Amino acid sequence: MAIFSTMQRASVPLLACLLALPTLAAEPGGLVTGSFGDQPLELTVAPELSGVTIIGSYVDASFFAALMEGEQGPVNLELTISGELPAPAEVALTITFARDMGRSWSGDQDSLALTLDEFAPDAGIVVLSGTLTGQVSGGPASESRPVTFSFDARLEELD
């Protein structure tokens, strides 16, 4: 009987943690993975610098993601998506490599293709996932490079 009582007491904190998991999953944040030219990148979405405004079927979403460590870090990525759902027409991407002056790259709807896999508002948090492919230009030599990024973000809905 003492073994069962000890197991029961030990399982209470575990059960509390398991019940909290859906709440943690709903917190703002996310991940961006992909490549810039031949360089693989994995960046973390900064919830405090990201958000979504929805007016009817019009959406204005932006998120800021960063990689702070490693050979390439710090690297910043900002993605802005605007327009009517289900296929917003305006896209802007900026990638900045902070270690090297002049290593800033950008692209928009003329050079990038956006595929939205999910746009789901729920209780003040918007799940936004998709893929962005195409070309960005810039850098010290004003050249173009291919990019492919997949993103899975949870953004706070702004008023």
PDB file of C-alpha atoms in Angstrom:
ATOM      1  CA  MET A   1       0.000   0.000   0.000  1.00  0.00           C
ATOM      2  CA  ALA A   2       2.898   2.407   0.702  1.00  0.00           C
ATOM      3  CA  ILE A   3       4.296   1.911  -2.806  1.00  0.00           C
ATOM      4  CA  PHE A   4       0.953   2.845  -4.396  1.00  0.00           C
ATOM      5  CA  SER A   5       0.688   5.944  -2.176  1.00  0.00           C
ATOM      6  CA  THR A   6       4.220   7.070  -3.161  1.00  0.00           C
ATOM      7  CA  MET A   7       3.489   6.500  -6.854  1.00  0.00           C
ATOM      8  CA  GLN A   8       0.264   8.468  -6.573  1.00  0.00           C
ATOM      9  CA  ARG A   9       2.037  11.440  -4.951  1.00  0.00           C
ATOM     10  CA  ALA A  10       4.788  11.353  -7.583  1.00  0.00           C
ATOM     11  CA  SER A  11       2.281  11.288 -10.432  1.00  0.00           C
ATOM     12  CA  VAL A  12       0.488  14.491  -9.352  1.00  0.00           C
ATOM     13  CA  PRO A  13       3.293  16.870 -10.534  1.00  0.00           C
ATOM     14  CA  LEU A  14       3.660  14.863 -13.739  1.00  0.00           C
ATOM     15  CA  LEU A  15      -0.072  15.135 -14.410  1.00  0.00           C
ATOM     16  CA  ALA A  16       0.042  18.888 -13.766  1.00  0.00           C
ATOM     17  CA  CYS A  17       2.884  19.264 -16.293  1.00  0.00           C
ATOM     18  CA  LEU A  18       1.042  17.219 -18.890  1.00  0.00           C
ATOM     19  CA  LEU A  19      -2.116  19.276 -18.460  1.00  0.00           C
ATOM     20  CA  ALA A  20      -0.089  22.476 -18.977  1.00  0.00           C
ATOM     21  CA  LEU A  21       1.330  21.331 -22.345  1.00  0.00           C
ATOM     22  CA  PRO A  22      -1.543  22.615 -24.511  1.00  0.00           C
ATOM     23  CA  THR A  23      -1.225  25.997 -22.806  1.00  0.00           C
ATOM     24  CA  LEU A  24       2.509  26.125 -23.546  1.00  0.00           C
ATOM     25  CA  ALA A  25       1.912  25.189 -27.180  1.00  0.00           C
ATOM     26  CA  ALA A  26      -0.405  28.195 -27.585  1.00  0.00           C
ATOM     27  CA  GLU A  27       2.246  30.717 -26.524  1.00  0.00           C
ATOM     28  CA  PRO A  28       3.579  33.089 -29.215  1.00  0.00           C
ATOM     29  CA  GLY A  29       6.845  32.103 -30.904  1.00  0.00           C
ATOM     30  CA  GLY A  30       7.913  29.641 -33.539  1.00  0.00           C
ATOM     31  CA  LEU A  31      10.649  28.540 -35.894  1.00  0.00           C
ATOM     32  CA  VAL A  32      11.890  29.430 -39.381  1.00  0.00           C
ATOM     33  CA  THR A  33      14.034  26.859 -41.197  1.00  0.00           C
ATOM     34  CA  GLY A  34      15.498  26.854 -44.660  1.00  0.00           C
ATOM     35  CA  SER A  35      18.362  28.128 -46.720  1.00  0.00           C
ATOM     36  CA  PHE A  36      19.910  31.365 -47.923  1.00  0.00           C
ATOM     37  CA  GLY A  37      21.926  30.454 -51.003  1.00  0.00           C
ATOM     38  CA  ASP A  38      23.720  27.302 -49.923  1.00  0.00           C
ATOM     39  CA  GLN A  39      23.696  28.207 -46.204  1.00  0.00           C
ATOM     40  CA  PRO A  40      21.176  26.381 -44.033  1.00  0.00           C
ATOM     41  CA  LEU A  41      19.501  28.598 -41.434  1.00  0.00           C
ATOM     42  CA  GLU A  42      17.285  27.914 -38.434  1.00  0.00           C
ATOM     43  CA  LEU A  43      15.934  30.980 -36.672  1.00  0.00           C
ATOM     44  CA  THR A  44      13.673  31.469 -33.659  1.00  0.00           C
ATOM     45  CA  VAL A  45      10.647  33.784 -33.915  1.00  0.00           C
ATOM     46  CA  ALA A  46      10.761  36.625 -31.361  1.00  0.00           C
ATOM     47  CA  PRO A  47       7.173  36.944 -30.074  1.00  0.00           C
ATOM     48  CA  GLU A  48       7.697  40.441 -28.679  1.00  0.00           C
ATOM     49  CA  LEU A  49       8.641  41.711 -32.173  1.00  0.00           C
ATOM     50  CA  SER A  50       5.892  39.882 -34.083  1.00  0.00           C
ATOM     51  CA  GLY A  51       2.142  40.174 -34.534  1.00  0.00           C
ATOM     52  CA  VAL A  52      -0.949  40.013 -36.741  1.00  0.00           C
ATOM     53  CA  THR A  53      -3.768  42.464 -37.444  1.00  0.00           C
ATOM     54  CA  ILE A  54      -6.937  41.062 -39.034  1.00  0.00           C
ATOM     55  CA  ILE A  55      -9.692  43.272 -40.460  1.00  0.00           C
ATOM     56  CA  GLY A  56     -12.383  41.156 -42.102  1.00  0.00           C
ATOM     57  CA  SER A  57     -10.517  39.033 -44.649  1.00  0.00           C
ATOM     58  CA  TYR A  58      -7.520  41.429 -44.791  1.00  0.00           C
ATOM     59  CA  VAL A  59      -4.421  40.402 -42.873  1.00  0.00           C
ATOM     60  CA  ASP A  60      -1.262  42.274 -41.972  1.00  0.00           C
ATOM     61  CA  ALA A  61       1.215  39.869 -40.346  1.00  0.00           C
ATOM     62  CA  SER A  62       4.879  40.266 -39.580  1.00  0.00           C
ATOM     63  CA  PHE A  63       7.420  38.378 -37.603  1.00  0.00           C
ATOM     64  CA  PHE A  64      11.030  38.833 -36.653  1.00  0.00           C
ATOM     65  CA  ALA A  65      13.235  35.758 -36.277  1.00  0.00           C
ATOM     66  CA  ALA A  66      16.857  35.582 -35.173  1.00  0.00           C
ATOM     67  CA  LEU A  67      19.838  33.265 -34.943  1.00  0.00           C
ATOM     68  CA  MET A  68      22.231  34.610 -32.336  1.00  0.00           C
ATOM     69  CA  GLU A  69      25.018  32.005 -32.220  1.00  0.00           C
ATOM     70  CA  GLY A  70      27.065  29.914 -34.599  1.00  0.00           C
ATOM     71  CA  GLU A  71      29.175  30.725 -37.646  1.00  0.00           C
ATOM     72  CA  GLN A  72      26.509  32.873 -39.284  1.00  0.00           C
ATOM     73  CA  GLY A  73      25.024  34.531 -36.222  1.00  0.00           C
ATOM     74  CA  PRO A  74      23.752  36.978 -35.444  1.00  0.00           C
ATOM     75  CA  VAL A  75      21.306  36.732 -38.352  1.00  0.00           C
ATOM     76  CA  ASN A  76      17.951  38.524 -38.425  1.00  0.00           C
ATOM     77  CA  LEU A  77      15.018  37.707 -40.676  1.00  0.00           C
ATOM     78  CA  GLU A  78      11.872  39.802 -40.985  1.00  0.00           C
ATOM     79  CA  LEU A  79       8.865  38.627 -42.968  1.00  0.00           C
ATOM     80  CA  THR A  80       5.797  40.777 -43.642  1.00  0.00           C
ATOM     81  CA  ILE A  81       2.640  39.428 -45.298  1.00  0.00           C
ATOM     82  CA  SER A  82      -0.270  41.715 -46.234  1.00  0.00           C
ATOM     83  CA  GLY A  83      -3.446  41.344 -48.250  1.00  0.00           C
ATOM     84  CA  GLU A  84      -6.721  39.495 -48.614  1.00  0.00           C
ATOM     85  CA  LEU A  85      -6.943  35.919 -47.404  1.00  0.00           C
ATOM     86  CA  PRO A  86      -6.550  33.174 -48.528  1.00  0.00           C
ATOM     87  CA  ALA A  87      -3.734  34.493 -50.773  1.00  0.00           C
ATOM     88  CA  PRO A  88      -2.206  37.766 -49.514  1.00  0.00           C
ATOM     89  CA  ALA A  89      -0.603  39.606 -52.451  1.00  0.00           C
ATOM     90  CA  GLU A  90       2.135  41.535 -50.645  1.00  0.00           C
ATOM     91  CA  VAL A  91       5.251  39.885 -49.218  1.00  0.00           C
ATOM     92  CA  ALA A  92       8.463  41.473 -47.957  1.00  0.00           C
ATOM     93  CA  LEU A  93      11.512  39.602 -46.663  1.00  0.00           C
ATOM     94  CA  THR A  94      14.669  41.121 -45.188  1.00  0.00           C
ATOM     95  CA  ILE A  95      17.681  39.094 -44.023  1.00  0.00           C
ATOM     96  CA  THR A  96      20.565  40.799 -42.234  1.00  0.00           C
ATOM     97  CA  PHE A  97      23.879  39.228 -41.275  1.00  0.00           C
ATOM     98  CA  ALA A  98      24.942  41.461 -38.386  1.00  0.00           C
ATOM     99  CA  ARG A  99      28.630  40.485 -38.340  1.00  0.00           C
ATOM    100  CA  ASP A 100      29.319  41.848 -41.811  1.00  0.00           C
ATOM    101  CA  MET A 101      28.402  45.417 -42.719  1.00  0.00           C
ATOM    102  CA  GLY A 102      26.515  45.547 -46.002  1.00  0.00           C
ATOM    103  CA  ARG A 103      25.208  41.986 -45.765  1.00  0.00           C
ATOM    104  CA  SER A 104      21.548  42.861 -45.925  1.00  0.00           C
ATOM    105  CA  TRP A 105      19.275  41.129 -48.439  1.00  0.00           C
ATOM    106  CA  SER A 106      15.661  41.750 -49.379  1.00  0.00           C
ATOM    107  CA  GLY A 107      12.908  40.548 -51.655  1.00  0.00           C
ATOM    108  CA  ASP A 108       9.207  41.119 -52.223  1.00  0.00           C
ATOM    109  CA  GLN A 109       6.245  39.657 -54.104  1.00  0.00           C
ATOM    110  CA  ASP A 110       8.047  40.279 -57.421  1.00  0.00           C
ATOM    111  CA  SER A 111      10.875  37.880 -56.528  1.00  0.00           C
ATOM    112  CA  LEU A 112       9.287  35.619 -53.886  1.00  0.00           C
ATOM    113  CA  ALA A 113       6.455  33.080 -53.900  1.00  0.00           C
ATOM    114  CA  LEU A 114       4.453  32.546 -50.705  1.00  0.00           C
ATOM    115  CA  THR A 115       2.448  29.423 -49.930  1.00  0.00           C
ATOM    116  CA  LEU A 116       0.327  29.650 -46.778  1.00  0.00           C
ATOM    117  CA  ASP A 117      -0.358  26.236 -45.292  1.00  0.00           C
ATOM    118  CA  GLU A 118      -2.229  27.493 -42.243  1.00  0.00           C
ATOM    119  CA  PHE A 119      -3.686  30.750 -41.002  1.00  0.00           C
ATOM    120  CA  ALA A 120      -5.778  30.015 -37.931  1.00  0.00           C
ATOM    121  CA  PRO A 121      -6.777  32.656 -35.357  1.00  0.00           C
ATOM    122  CA  ASP A 122      -7.792  31.264 -31.970  1.00  0.00           C
ATOM    123  CA  ALA A 123      -8.173  33.152 -28.680  1.00  0.00           C
ATOM    124  CA  GLY A 124      -5.781  35.979 -29.551  1.00  0.00           C
ATOM    125  CA  ILE A 125      -3.079  33.751 -31.080  1.00  0.00           C
ATOM    126  CA  VAL A 126      -2.770  33.198 -34.834  1.00  0.00           C
ATOM    127  CA  VAL A 127      -1.077  30.064 -36.131  1.00  0.00           C
ATOM    128  CA  LEU A 128       0.759  31.001 -39.313  1.00  0.00           C
ATOM    129  CA  SER A 129       2.684  28.423 -41.313  1.00  0.00           C
ATOM    130  CA  GLY A 130       3.894  28.185 -44.862  1.00  0.00           C
ATOM    131  CA  THR A 131       6.785  28.321 -47.286  1.00  0.00           C
ATOM    132  CA  LEU A 132       8.579  31.166 -48.997  1.00  0.00           C
ATOM    133  CA  THR A 133      10.769  30.545 -52.061  1.00  0.00           C
ATOM    134  CA  GLY A 134      12.478  32.744 -54.602  1.00  0.00           C
ATOM    135  CA  GLN A 135      15.299  35.275 -54.818  1.00  0.00           C
ATOM    136  CA  VAL A 136      16.574  38.051 -52.557  1.00  0.00           C
ATOM    137  CA  SER A 137      19.048  40.698 -53.635  1.00  0.00           C
ATOM    138  CA  GLY A 138      21.578  42.850 -51.846  1.00  0.00           C
ATOM    139  CA  GLY A 139      24.803  42.262 -50.040  1.00  0.00           C
ATOM    140  CA  PRO A 140      28.109  44.023 -50.649  1.00  0.00           C
ATOM    141  CA  ALA A 141      28.110  43.130 -54.379  1.00  0.00           C
ATOM    142  CA  SER A 142      24.389  43.802 -55.006  1.00  0.00           C
ATOM    143  CA  GLU A 143      23.803  40.234 -56.158  1.00  0.00           C
ATOM    144  CA  SER A 144      20.855  37.823 -56.013  1.00  0.00           C
ATOM    145  CA  ARG A 145      20.673  34.625 -53.992  1.00  0.00           C
ATOM    146  CA  PRO A 146      18.021  31.907 -53.811  1.00  0.00           C
ATOM    147  CA  VAL A 147      16.056  31.454 -50.590  1.00  0.00           C
ATOM    148  CA  THR A 148      13.708  28.780 -49.325  1.00  0.00           C
ATOM    149  CA  PHE A 149      12.170  29.139 -45.889  1.00  0.00           C
ATOM    150  CA  SER A 150       9.460  27.215 -44.083  1.00  0.00           C
ATOM    151  CA  PHE A 151       7.904  28.885 -41.088  1.00  0.00           C
ATOM    152  CA  ASP A 152       5.689  27.701 -38.281  1.00  0.00           C
ATOM    153  CA  ALA A 153       4.801  30.632 -36.037  1.00  0.00           C
ATOM    154  CA  ARG A 154       2.261  31.500 -33.386  1.00  0.00           C
ATOM    155  CA  LEU A 155       1.709  35.253 -33.411  1.00  0.00           C
ATOM    156  CA  GLU A 156      -0.253  37.484 -31.082  1.00  0.00           C
ATOM    157  CA  GLU A 157      -3.314  39.074 -32.668  1.00  0.00           C
ATOM    158  CA  LEU A 158      -3.054  42.845 -32.313  1.00  0.00           C
ATOM    159  CA  ASP A 159      -5.922  45.326 -32.042  1.00  0.00           C
TER     160      ASP A 159
END
